mmCIF file of C-alpha atoms in Angstrom:
data_model
loop_
_atom_site.group_PDB
_atom_site.id
_atom_site.type_symbol
_atom_site.label_atom_id
_atom_site.label_comp_id
_atom_site.label_asym_id
_atom_site.label_seq_id
_atom_site.Cartn_x
_atom_site.Cartn_y
_atom_site.Cartn_z
ATOM 1 C CA MET A 15 -4.789 17.070 27.826
ATOM 2 C CA SER A 16 -5.159 13.482 26.666
ATOM 3 C CA VAL A 17 -4.285 12.849 23.031
ATOM 4 C CA ALA A 18 -6.023 9.680 21.770
ATOM 5 C CA LEU A 19 -3.544 9.135 18.949
ATOM 6 C CA PHE A 20 -0.747 8.680 21.462
ATOM 7 C CA GLU A 21 -2.462 6.542 23.990
ATOM 8 C CA PRO A 22 -1.112 2.982 24.282
ATOM 9 C CA TYR A 23 -3.284 0.201 22.844
ATOM 10 C CA THR A 24 -3.377 -3.438 24.103
ATOM 11 C CA LEU A 25 -4.337 -6.501 22.125
ATOM 12 C CA ARG A 26 -4.111 -9.776 24.017
ATOM 13 C CA SER A 27 -0.851 -9.445 25.979
ATOM 14 C CA LEU A 28 0.733 -6.982 23.581
ATOM 15 C CA THR A 29 0.780 -3.261 24.234
ATOM 16 C CA ILE A 30 1.493 -0.960 21.333
ATOM 17 C CA PRO A 31 2.862 2.436 22.462
ATOM 18 C CA ASN A 32 0.655 4.567 20.241
ATOM 19 C CA ARG A 33 -1.967 4.467 17.507
ATOM 20 C CA VAL A 34 0.265 5.721 14.687
ATOM 21 C CA TRP A 35 1.041 2.527 12.700
ATOM 22 C CA MET A 36 2.835 1.867 9.420
ATOM 23 C CA ALA A 37 0.852 0.135 6.694
ATOM 24 C CA PRO A 38 2.547 -2.605 4.663
ATOM 25 C CA MET A 39 4.001 -1.144 1.483
ATOM 26 C CA ASP A 40 6.017 -3.209 -0.940
ATOM 27 C CA GLN A 41 9.503 -1.987 -1.653
ATOM 28 C CA TYR A 42 10.140 -4.293 -4.699
ATOM 29 C CA SER A 43 13.814 -4.310 -3.732
ATOM 30 C CA ALA A 44 14.812 -7.942 -3.070
ATOM 31 C CA GLU A 45 16.814 -10.140 -5.422
ATOM 32 C CA PRO A 46 14.442 -11.895 -7.857
ATOM 33 C CA SER A 47 16.223 -15.255 -8.007
ATOM 34 C CA GLY A 48 19.096 -17.298 -6.636
ATOM 35 C CA PRO A 49 19.939 -17.932 -2.931
ATOM 36 C CA ASP A 50 19.025 -14.378 -1.980
ATOM 37 C CA ALA A 51 15.542 -14.408 -3.633
ATOM 38 C CA GLY A 52 13.057 -12.731 -1.333
ATOM 39 C CA VAL A 53 15.680 -11.880 1.251
ATOM 40 C CA PRO A 54 15.566 -8.379 2.837
ATOM 41 C CA ASN A 55 18.705 -6.309 2.310
ATOM 42 C CA ASP A 56 20.196 -3.037 3.597
ATOM 43 C CA TRP A 57 17.478 -0.996 1.827
ATOM 44 C CA HIS A 58 14.758 -2.803 3.767
ATOM 45 C CA PHE A 59 16.620 -2.452 7.068
ATOM 46 C CA ALA A 60 17.206 1.307 6.636
ATOM 47 C CA HIS A 61 13.641 1.822 5.447
ATOM 48 C CA TYR A 62 12.046 0.201 8.485
ATOM 49 C CA ALA A 63 14.584 1.441 10.971
ATOM 50 C CA ALA A 64 13.959 5.035 9.975
ATOM 51 C CA ARG A 65 10.238 4.719 10.695
ATOM 52 C CA ALA A 66 10.932 3.072 14.033
ATOM 53 C CA THR A 67 13.272 5.904 15.130
ATOM 54 C CA GLY A 68 10.585 8.238 13.886
ATOM 55 C CA GLY A 69 8.228 7.176 16.631
ATOM 56 C CA THR A 70 5.833 4.846 14.760
ATOM 57 C CA GLY A 71 4.055 2.559 17.299
ATOM 58 C CA LEU A 72 3.684 -0.529 15.069
ATOM 59 C CA ILE A 73 5.359 -1.337 11.776
ATOM 60 C CA LEU A 74 3.861 -3.982 9.526
ATOM 61 C CA VAL A 75 6.552 -5.168 7.172
ATOM 62 C CA GLU A 76 5.412 -5.236 3.585
ATOM 63 C CA ALA A 77 3.496 -8.172 1.991
ATOM 64 C CA THR A 78 5.875 -11.109 2.450
ATOM 65 C CA ALA A 79 5.178 -14.137 0.322
ATOM 66 C CA VAL A 80 4.481 -17.559 1.855
ATOM 67 C CA SER A 81 5.706 -19.250 -1.323
ATOM 68 C CA PRO A 82 7.840 -18.300 -4.378
ATOM 69 C CA GLU A 83 4.809 -18.059 -6.643
ATOM 70 C CA GLY A 84 3.027 -16.006 -3.946
ATOM 71 C CA ARG A 85 5.247 -12.961 -4.566
ATOM 72 C CA ILE A 86 3.513 -10.021 -6.217
ATOM 73 C CA SER A 87 6.707 -9.242 -8.204
ATOM 74 C CA PRO A 88 9.949 -11.181 -8.527
ATOM 75 C CA ALA A 89 11.516 -8.531 -6.308
ATOM 76 C CA ASP A 90 9.210 -9.056 -3.338
ATOM 77 C CA LEU A 91 10.149 -10.310 0.067
ATOM 78 C CA GLY A 92 9.452 -13.904 1.055
ATOM 79 C CA ILE A 93 9.365 -15.998 4.207
ATOM 80 C CA TRP A 94 9.224 -19.457 2.726
ATOM 81 C CA ASN A 95 12.719 -20.387 3.903
ATOM 82 C CA ASP A 96 15.003 -19.930 6.903
ATOM 83 C CA THR A 97 17.490 -17.659 5.115
ATOM 84 C CA GLN A 98 14.740 -15.110 4.597
ATOM 85 C CA ALA A 99 13.555 -15.428 8.192
ATOM 86 C CA ARG A 100 17.074 -14.887 9.577
ATOM 87 C CA ALA A 101 17.461 -11.693 7.525
ATOM 88 C CA LEU A 102 13.986 -10.480 8.676
ATOM 89 C CA SER A 103 15.006 -11.067 12.281
ATOM 90 C CA ARG A 104 17.494 -8.213 12.027
ATOM 91 C CA ILE A 105 14.693 -5.832 11.228
ATOM 92 C CA ALA A 106 12.367 -7.153 13.919
ATOM 93 C CA ARG A 107 15.070 -6.929 16.534
ATOM 94 C CA PHE A 108 15.936 -3.307 15.713
ATOM 95 C CA LEU A 109 12.310 -2.270 15.741
ATOM 96 C CA LYS A 110 11.699 -3.799 19.144
ATOM 97 C CA GLU A 111 14.910 -2.362 20.622
ATOM 98 C CA HIS A 112 13.809 1.119 19.670
ATOM 99 C CA GLY A 113 10.235 1.001 21.026
ATOM 100 C CA THR A 114 8.279 -0.078 17.943
ATOM 101 C CA VAL A 115 6.220 -3.245 17.800
ATOM 102 C CA PRO A 116 7.461 -5.385 14.886
ATOM 103 C CA GLY A 117 4.725 -6.825 12.690
ATOM 104 C CA ILE A 118 4.604 -8.548 9.298
ATOM 105 C CA GLN A 119 2.029 -9.043 6.645
ATOM 106 C CA LEU A 120 1.834 -12.510 5.096
ATOM 107 C CA GLY A 121 0.464 -12.798 1.583
ATOM 108 C CA HIS A 122 0.027 -14.588 -1.728
ATOM 109 C CA GLY A 123 -0.241 -12.603 -4.937
ATOM 110 C CA GLY A 124 -2.603 -14.999 -6.686
ATOM 111 C CA ARG A 125 -3.831 -13.775 -10.058
ATOM 112 C CA LYS A 126 -1.981 -10.441 -9.520
ATOM 113 C CA ALA A 127 1.382 -12.124 -9.064
ATOM 114 C CA SER A 128 4.442 -12.097 -11.409
ATOM 115 C CA THR A 129 4.103 -8.374 -12.210
ATOM 116 C CA LYS A 130 6.560 -5.614 -12.933
ATOM 117 C CA ARG A 131 7.877 -3.238 -10.291
ATOM 118 C CA PRO A 132 5.739 -0.057 -10.438
ATOM 119 C CA TRP A 133 8.549 2.152 -11.715
ATOM 120 C CA GLU A 134 9.112 -0.279 -14.601
ATOM 121 C CA GLY A 135 5.515 0.010 -15.815
ATOM 122 C CA ARG A 136 2.443 -2.030 -15.108
ATOM 123 C CA GLY A 137 1.621 -5.550 -16.253
ATOM 124 C CA PRO A 138 3.031 -9.038 -16.071
ATOM 125 C CA VAL A 139 6.575 -10.325 -16.384
ATOM 126 C CA GLY A 140 7.380 -13.510 -18.231
ATOM 127 C CA PRO A 141 9.764 -16.429 -17.487
ATOM 128 C CA GLY A 142 12.665 -14.468 -19.129
ATOM 129 C CA GLU A 143 12.235 -11.775 -16.511
ATOM 130 C CA HIS A 144 12.063 -14.186 -13.540
ATOM 131 C CA GLY A 145 8.270 -14.387 -13.876
ATOM 132 C CA TRP A 146 5.867 -17.393 -13.544
ATOM 133 C CA GLN A 147 2.308 -18.364 -14.288
ATOM 134 C CA PRO A 148 -0.121 -16.795 -11.776
ATOM 135 C CA VAL A 149 -2.903 -18.810 -10.110
ATOM 136 C CA GLY A 150 -6.358 -17.932 -8.820
ATOM 137 C CA PRO A 151 -9.759 -19.269 -7.856
ATOM 138 C CA SER A 152 -11.025 -19.026 -11.426
ATOM 139 C CA PRO A 153 -9.566 -18.280 -14.883
ATOM 140 C CA VAL A 154 -10.463 -14.603 -14.576
ATOM 141 C CA PRO A 155 -7.548 -12.220 -15.342
ATOM 142 C CA PHE A 156 -7.085 -9.110 -13.212
ATOM 143 C CA ALA A 157 -6.943 -6.881 -16.293
ATOM 144 C CA GLU A 158 -6.816 -7.115 -20.068
ATOM 145 C CA ASP A 159 -3.033 -7.050 -20.124
ATOM 146 C CA HIS A 160 -2.688 -9.732 -17.467
ATOM 147 C CA PRO A 161 -2.574 -13.439 -18.252
ATOM 148 C CA VAL A 162 -5.482 -15.768 -17.463
ATOM 149 C CA PRO A 163 -4.555 -17.332 -14.138
ATOM 150 C CA THR A 164 -4.441 -21.088 -13.786
ATOM 151 C CA GLU A 165 -7.433 -22.212 -11.734
ATOM 152 C CA LEU A 166 -6.277 -23.858 -8.570
ATOM 153 C CA THR A 167 -7.510 -27.371 -7.874
ATOM 154 C CA ALA A 168 -9.224 -28.151 -4.546
ATOM 155 C CA GLU A 169 -6.125 -30.141 -3.586
ATOM 156 C CA GLN A 170 -3.877 -27.164 -4.259
ATOM 157 C CA ILE A 171 -6.133 -24.830 -2.317
ATOM 158 C CA ALA A 172 -5.968 -27.142 0.674
ATOM 159 C CA GLU A 173 -2.221 -26.764 0.817
ATOM 160 C CA ILE A 174 -2.299 -22.968 1.138
ATOM 161 C CA PRO A 175 -3.309 -22.642 4.820
ATOM 162 C CA GLY A 176 -0.272 -24.751 5.724
ATOM 163 C CA GLN A 177 2.021 -22.395 3.803
ATOM 164 C CA PHE A 178 0.597 -19.453 5.828
ATOM 165 C CA ALA A 179 1.013 -21.425 9.113
ATOM 166 C CA GLU A 180 4.648 -22.235 8.328
ATOM 167 C CA ALA A 181 5.329 -18.618 7.458
ATOM 168 C CA ALA A 182 3.766 -17.502 10.737
ATOM 169 C CA ARG A 183 6.017 -19.898 12.647
ATOM 170 C CA ARG A 184 9.050 -18.482 10.862
ATOM 171 C CA ALA A 185 7.849 -14.907 11.553
ATOM 172 C CA ARG A 186 7.500 -15.570 15.260
ATOM 173 C CA GLY A 187 10.934 -17.195 15.312
ATOM 174 C CA ALA A 188 12.271 -14.029 13.667
ATOM 175 C CA GLY A 189 10.902 -11.918 16.477
ATOM 176 C CA PHE A 190 7.679 -10.475 15.031
ATOM 177 C CA GLU A 191 4.854 -9.829 17.497
ATOM 178 C CA VAL A 192 1.964 -9.173 15.115
ATOM 179 C CA VAL A 193 1.132 -11.122 12.007
ATOM 180 C CA GLU A 194 -1.347 -9.814 9.457
ATOM 181 C CA VAL A 195 -3.144 -11.939 6.753
ATOM 182 C CA HIS A 196 -3.308 -10.075 3.427
ATOM 183 C CA GLY A 197 -6.934 -10.581 2.420
ATOM 184 C CA ALA A 198 -7.319 -7.367 0.393
ATOM 185 C CA HIS A 199 -6.792 -5.762 -2.992
ATOM 186 C CA GLY A 200 -7.509 -8.685 -5.279
ATOM 187 C CA TYR A 201 -4.617 -10.872 -4.180
ATOM 188 C CA LEU A 202 -5.205 -14.555 -3.642
ATOM 189 C CA ILE A 203 -7.391 -14.572 -0.498
ATOM 190 C CA SER A 204 -9.253 -11.422 -1.615
ATOM 191 C CA SER A 205 -9.952 -12.993 -5.009
ATOM 192 C CA PHE A 206 -11.560 -16.004 -3.316
ATOM 193 C CA LEU A 207 -13.815 -13.726 -1.258
ATOM 194 C CA SER A 208 -15.065 -11.753 -4.273
ATOM 195 C CA PRO A 209 -17.795 -13.164 -6.587
ATOM 196 C CA TYR A 210 -16.262 -11.001 -9.287
ATOM 197 C CA ALA A 211 -13.031 -13.029 -9.304
ATOM 198 C CA ASN A 212 -14.316 -16.313 -7.863
ATOM 199 C CA ARG A 213 -16.607 -18.209 -10.338
ATOM 200 C CA ARG A 214 -16.052 -21.604 -8.762
ATOM 201 C CA THR A 215 -18.870 -24.108 -8.212
ATOM 202 C CA ASP A 216 -17.150 -26.364 -5.700
ATOM 203 C CA ALA A 217 -16.661 -25.977 -1.940
ATOM 204 C CA TYR A 218 -14.532 -22.813 -2.430
ATOM 205 C CA GLY A 219 -16.984 -20.834 -4.586
ATOM 206 C CA GLY A 220 -20.580 -19.796 -4.997
ATOM 207 C CA SER A 221 -22.077 -19.076 -1.595
ATOM 208 C CA PHE A 222 -20.714 -16.626 0.956
ATOM 209 C CA GLU A 223 -19.798 -19.581 3.166
ATOM 210 C CA ASN A 224 -17.803 -21.218 0.347
ATOM 211 C CA ARG A 225 -16.046 -18.014 -0.796
ATOM 212 C CA THR A 226 -14.883 -17.275 2.746
ATOM 213 C CA ARG A 227 -13.720 -20.885 3.395
ATOM 214 C CA LEU A 228 -10.085 -20.382 2.309
ATOM 215 C CA ALA A 229 -9.695 -17.166 4.305
ATOM 216 C CA LEU A 230 -11.006 -18.776 7.467
ATOM 217 C CA ASP A 231 -8.874 -21.885 6.934
ATOM 218 C CA VAL A 232 -5.819 -19.627 6.654
ATOM 219 C CA VAL A 233 -6.762 -17.780 9.817
ATOM 220 C CA ASP A 234 -7.331 -21.044 11.662
ATOM 221 C CA ALA A 235 -3.971 -22.394 10.477
ATOM 222 C CA ILE A 236 -2.131 -19.234 11.543
ATOM 223 C CA ARG A 237 -3.902 -19.059 14.894
ATOM 224 C CA GLY A 238 -2.840 -22.595 15.517
ATOM 225 C CA ALA A 239 0.781 -21.773 14.762
ATOM 226 C CA TRP A 240 0.925 -18.320 16.387
ATOM 227 C CA PRO A 241 1.184 -17.764 20.137
ATOM 228 C CA GLU A 242 -2.172 -17.409 21.862
ATOM 229 C CA GLU A 243 -0.957 -14.329 23.725
ATOM 230 C CA LEU A 244 -0.090 -12.402 20.512
ATOM 231 C CA PRO A 245 -2.565 -10.770 18.043
ATOM 232 C CA VAL A 246 -3.484 -11.713 14.497
ATOM 233 C CA PHE A 247 -4.671 -8.962 12.083
ATOM 234 C CA PHE A 248 -6.600 -9.410 8.790
ATOM 235 C CA LYS A 249 -6.447 -6.880 5.987
ATOM 236 C CA ILE A 250 -9.600 -6.660 3.896
ATOM 237 C CA SER A 251 -11.028 -4.698 1.000
ATOM 238 C CA ALA A 252 -14.301 -3.576 2.487
ATOM 239 C CA THR A 253 -15.848 -3.292 -0.969
ATOM 240 C CA ASP A 254 -14.761 -4.004 -4.512
ATOM 241 C CA TRP A 255 -16.587 -0.842 -5.640
ATOM 242 C CA LEU A 256 -18.358 -2.966 -8.291
ATOM 243 C CA GLU A 257 -22.039 -2.404 -8.429
ATOM 244 C CA ASP A 258 -23.928 -5.748 -7.968
ATOM 245 C CA ALA A 259 -20.827 -7.715 -9.020
ATOM 246 C CA GLY A 260 -18.328 -7.920 -6.178
ATOM 247 C CA TRP A 261 -17.670 -8.015 -2.481
ATOM 248 C CA THR A 262 -19.667 -5.433 -0.513
ATOM 249 C CA ALA A 263 -19.552 -3.529 2.768
ATOM 250 C CA ASP A 264 -22.382 -5.741 4.039
ATOM 251 C CA ASP A 265 -20.225 -8.802 3.281
ATOM 252 C CA THR A 266 -17.393 -7.229 5.232
ATOM 253 C CA VAL A 267 -19.491 -6.685 8.345
ATOM 254 C CA ARG A 268 -20.793 -10.286 8.150
ATOM 255 C CA PHE A 269 -17.253 -11.615 7.575
ATOM 256 C CA ALA A 270 -15.790 -9.538 10.434
ATOM 257 C CA ARG A 271 -18.056 -11.339 12.915
ATOM 258 C CA LEU A 272 -16.662 -14.675 11.623
ATOM 259 C CA LEU A 273 -13.059 -13.484 11.789
ATOM 260 C CA ARG A 274 -13.609 -12.478 15.446
ATOM 261 C CA GLU A 275 -14.946 -15.924 16.212
ATOM 262 C CA HIS A 276 -11.881 -17.493 14.583
ATOM 263 C CA GLY A 277 -9.411 -15.494 16.654
ATOM 264 C CA VAL A 278 -8.675 -12.370 14.579
ATOM 265 C CA ASP A 279 -7.959 -9.454 16.872
ATOM 266 C CA LEU A 280 -8.134 -6.480 14.494
ATOM 267 C CA LEU A 281 -9.386 -5.706 10.964
ATOM 268 C CA ASP A 282 -7.246 -3.508 8.747
ATOM 269 C CA VAL A 283 -9.910 -1.934 6.500
ATOM 270 C CA SER A 284 -9.021 -0.890 2.997
ATOM 271 C CA SER A 285 -11.022 -1.210 -0.285
ATOM 272 C CA GLY A 286 -10.845 -2.079 -3.959
ATOM 273 C CA GLY A 287 -8.286 -3.926 -5.993
ATOM 274 C CA ASN A 288 -10.163 -6.856 -7.574
ATOM 275 C CA GLY A 289 -10.308 -5.238 -11.000
ATOM 276 C CA GLY A 290 -13.319 -4.520 -13.173
ATOM 277 C CA PRO A 291 -14.952 -1.150 -13.846
ATOM 278 C CA ALA A 292 -14.573 0.155 -10.309
ATOM 279 C CA ASP A 293 -15.507 3.778 -9.628
ATOM 280 C CA ILE A 294 -13.655 4.726 -6.428
ATOM 281 C CA PRO A 295 -14.356 8.135 -4.920
ATOM 282 C CA VAL A 296 -10.841 8.751 -3.636
ATOM 283 C CA GLY A 297 -10.401 11.603 -1.094
ATOM 284 C CA PRO A 298 -9.024 12.295 2.339
ATOM 285 C CA GLY A 299 -10.163 9.504 4.759
ATOM 286 C CA TYR A 300 -12.419 7.985 2.124
ATOM 287 C CA GLN A 301 -12.139 4.479 3.614
ATOM 288 C CA VAL A 302 -12.602 5.473 7.250
ATOM 289 C CA PRO A 303 -16.431 5.020 7.229
ATOM 290 C CA PHE A 304 -16.004 1.357 6.348
ATOM 291 C CA ALA A 305 -13.733 0.841 9.404
ATOM 292 C CA ALA A 306 -16.134 2.796 11.612
ATOM 293 C CA ARG A 307 -19.071 0.659 10.488
ATOM 294 C CA VAL A 308 -17.232 -2.613 11.220
ATOM 295 C CA LYS A 309 -16.295 -1.387 14.684
ATOM 296 C CA ALA A 310 -19.754 -0.102 15.482
ATOM 297 C CA GLU A 311 -21.620 -3.188 14.277
ATOM 298 C CA THR A 312 -19.307 -6.011 15.322
ATOM 299 C CA GLY A 313 -17.137 -4.721 18.148
ATOM 300 C CA LEU A 314 -14.064 -6.012 16.391
ATOM 301 C CA PRO A 315 -11.165 -3.537 16.706
ATOM 302 C CA VAL A 316 -10.229 -1.824 13.447
ATOM 303 C CA ALA A 317 -7.469 0.260 11.913
ATOM 304 C CA ALA A 318 -8.333 2.898 9.297
ATOM 305 C CA VAL A 319 -6.303 3.565 6.144
ATOM 306 C CA GLY A 320 -6.490 5.735 3.054
ATOM 307 C CA LEU A 321 -5.300 9.289 2.589
ATOM 308 C CA ILE A 322 -4.784 10.000 6.268
ATOM 309 C CA THR A 323 -2.142 12.648 6.196
ATOM 310 C CA GLU A 324 -2.657 15.306 8.936
ATOM 311 C CA SER A 325 -2.190 14.931 12.673
ATOM 312 C CA GLY A 326 -5.522 16.509 13.505
ATOM 313 C CA GLN A 327 -7.315 14.271 10.983
ATOM 314 C CA ALA A 328 -5.732 11.146 12.562
ATOM 315 C CA GLU A 329 -6.469 12.294 16.079
ATOM 316 C CA LYS A 330 -10.104 12.927 15.211
ATOM 317 C CA ILE A 331 -10.556 9.439 13.737
ATOM 318 C CA VAL A 332 -9.228 7.749 16.902
ATOM 319 C CA ALA A 333 -10.767 10.166 19.409
ATOM 320 C CA ASN A 334 -14.205 9.841 17.800
ATOM 321 C CA GLY A 335 -14.040 6.071 18.021
ATOM 322 C CA GLU A 336 -14.138 5.568 14.275
ATOM 323 C CA ALA A 337 -11.060 3.375 14.511
ATOM 324 C CA ASP A 338 -8.684 2.149 17.165
ATOM 325 C CA ALA A 339 -5.572 3.174 15.170
ATOM 326 C CA VAL A 340 -4.571 4.702 11.860
ATOM 327 C CA LEU A 341 -2.260 2.966 9.380
ATOM 328 C CA LEU A 342 -0.264 5.425 7.367
ATOM 329 C CA GLY A 343 1.194 4.513 3.979
ATOM 330 C CA ARG A 344 2.496 7.122 1.547
ATOM 331 C CA GLU A 345 2.647 9.786 4.276
ATOM 332 C CA LEU A 346 5.236 7.741 6.083
ATOM 333 C CA LEU A 347 7.216 7.403 2.857
ATOM 334 C CA ARG A 348 7.272 11.196 2.689
ATOM 335 C CA ASP A 349 8.113 11.720 6.332
ATOM 336 C CA ALA A 350 9.692 8.889 8.322
ATOM 337 C CA SER A 351 9.227 10.914 11.570
ATOM 338 C CA TRP A 352 5.587 11.672 11.016
ATOM 339 C CA ALA A 353 4.650 10.290 14.402
ATOM 340 C CA ARG A 354 7.080 12.533 16.337
ATOM 341 C CA ARG A 355 5.986 15.559 14.317
ATOM 342 C CA ALA A 356 2.323 14.756 14.972
ATOM 343 C CA ALA A 357 3.036 14.404 18.704
ATOM 344 C CA ARG A 358 4.593 17.832 18.778
ATOM 345 C CA GLU A 359 1.646 19.389 16.882
ATOM 346 C CA LEU A 360 -0.895 17.702 19.197
ATOM 347 C CA GLY A 361 0.971 18.385 22.408
ATOM 348 C CA ALA A 362 1.745 14.728 23.111
ATOM 349 C CA VAL A 363 4.880 12.685 23.566
ATOM 350 C CA THR A 364 5.954 9.662 21.529
ATOM 351 C CA HIS A 365 8.978 7.423 21.951
ATOM 352 C CA ALA A 366 12.316 8.279 20.397
ATOM 353 C CA PRO A 367 15.820 6.877 20.502
ATOM 354 C CA VAL A 368 17.990 8.266 23.274
ATOM 355 C CA PRO A 369 20.346 10.004 20.796
ATOM 356 C CA TYR A 370 17.342 11.922 19.464
ATOM 357 C CA ALA A 371 16.018 12.921 22.887
ATOM 358 C CA TRP A 372 17.134 16.551 22.641
ATOM 359 C CA ALA A 373 14.887 16.945 19.578
ATOM 360 C CA ILE A 374 11.694 15.998 21.454
#
């Protein structure tokens, strides 16, 4: 019996061994300053290696900042220098050697940058805690306890695509085979997309075309720096969950068509995160319909995320054509070998290291 969740999947020249993929999840575990700022350490290596040996088909390394001020917290990973890229190459190499496709998410925290690690409480950190002044499309803070971001000038915005392109070059040099643009959850690119966070009146604000300009410029810059034969993903918040005030599911479908024209190969479909009085109906698979709609209306491949926890649930999503793959987050934190367990439950086979072969 064929099990859709464990069928290989090909994008451009790259074949991913199964449809169980790991979503980018910040570990907030790098040094905040000094020569090792943003550099992955033994924690990061062990974290990703465990999910690779657990049979995950593709691992997207957590949001990795394209500039120092692009980190979400001072303890985030970065890829703005060669020291960081060399350390990341160890992770990419191990993943590939053990049958997992190595991917990386590139991001910029924007108005949600310079924040505390979650276990230290929410809210911003100041200069005395290795913090900095966040930036955004407009002086609209993410929340009441967050600072008003500095509004980027048009000249500063024009520099951002180059930062993403240089990060993509380093990522490929480090051995990654998938690069994902973080355009979700209210971080910099997402905040430009959303009329809730973007109140500009210049070429980067106002109309749909203007609000999507930076995102498309970033995609174009990355596509120009990234090998033609390898895929580019884009992560999006399908809706801000803000009635008549933010980005909508209709906007996402319209934007997905543009992303496909600009060389994006797959849309990673999440939702929310831009702030405001959002009422989000969280439940098992609550974001899957957004992915399914994009796939049905645009033909762009999609990955579904959001409270996907059971093997049968994941299999149904892929088998029914609602998504081409599932991206697991917290469930893979709970169980690094979720993919191999799911394969057993569904009567399929997934890859495993030779020393683990007797457990398959």
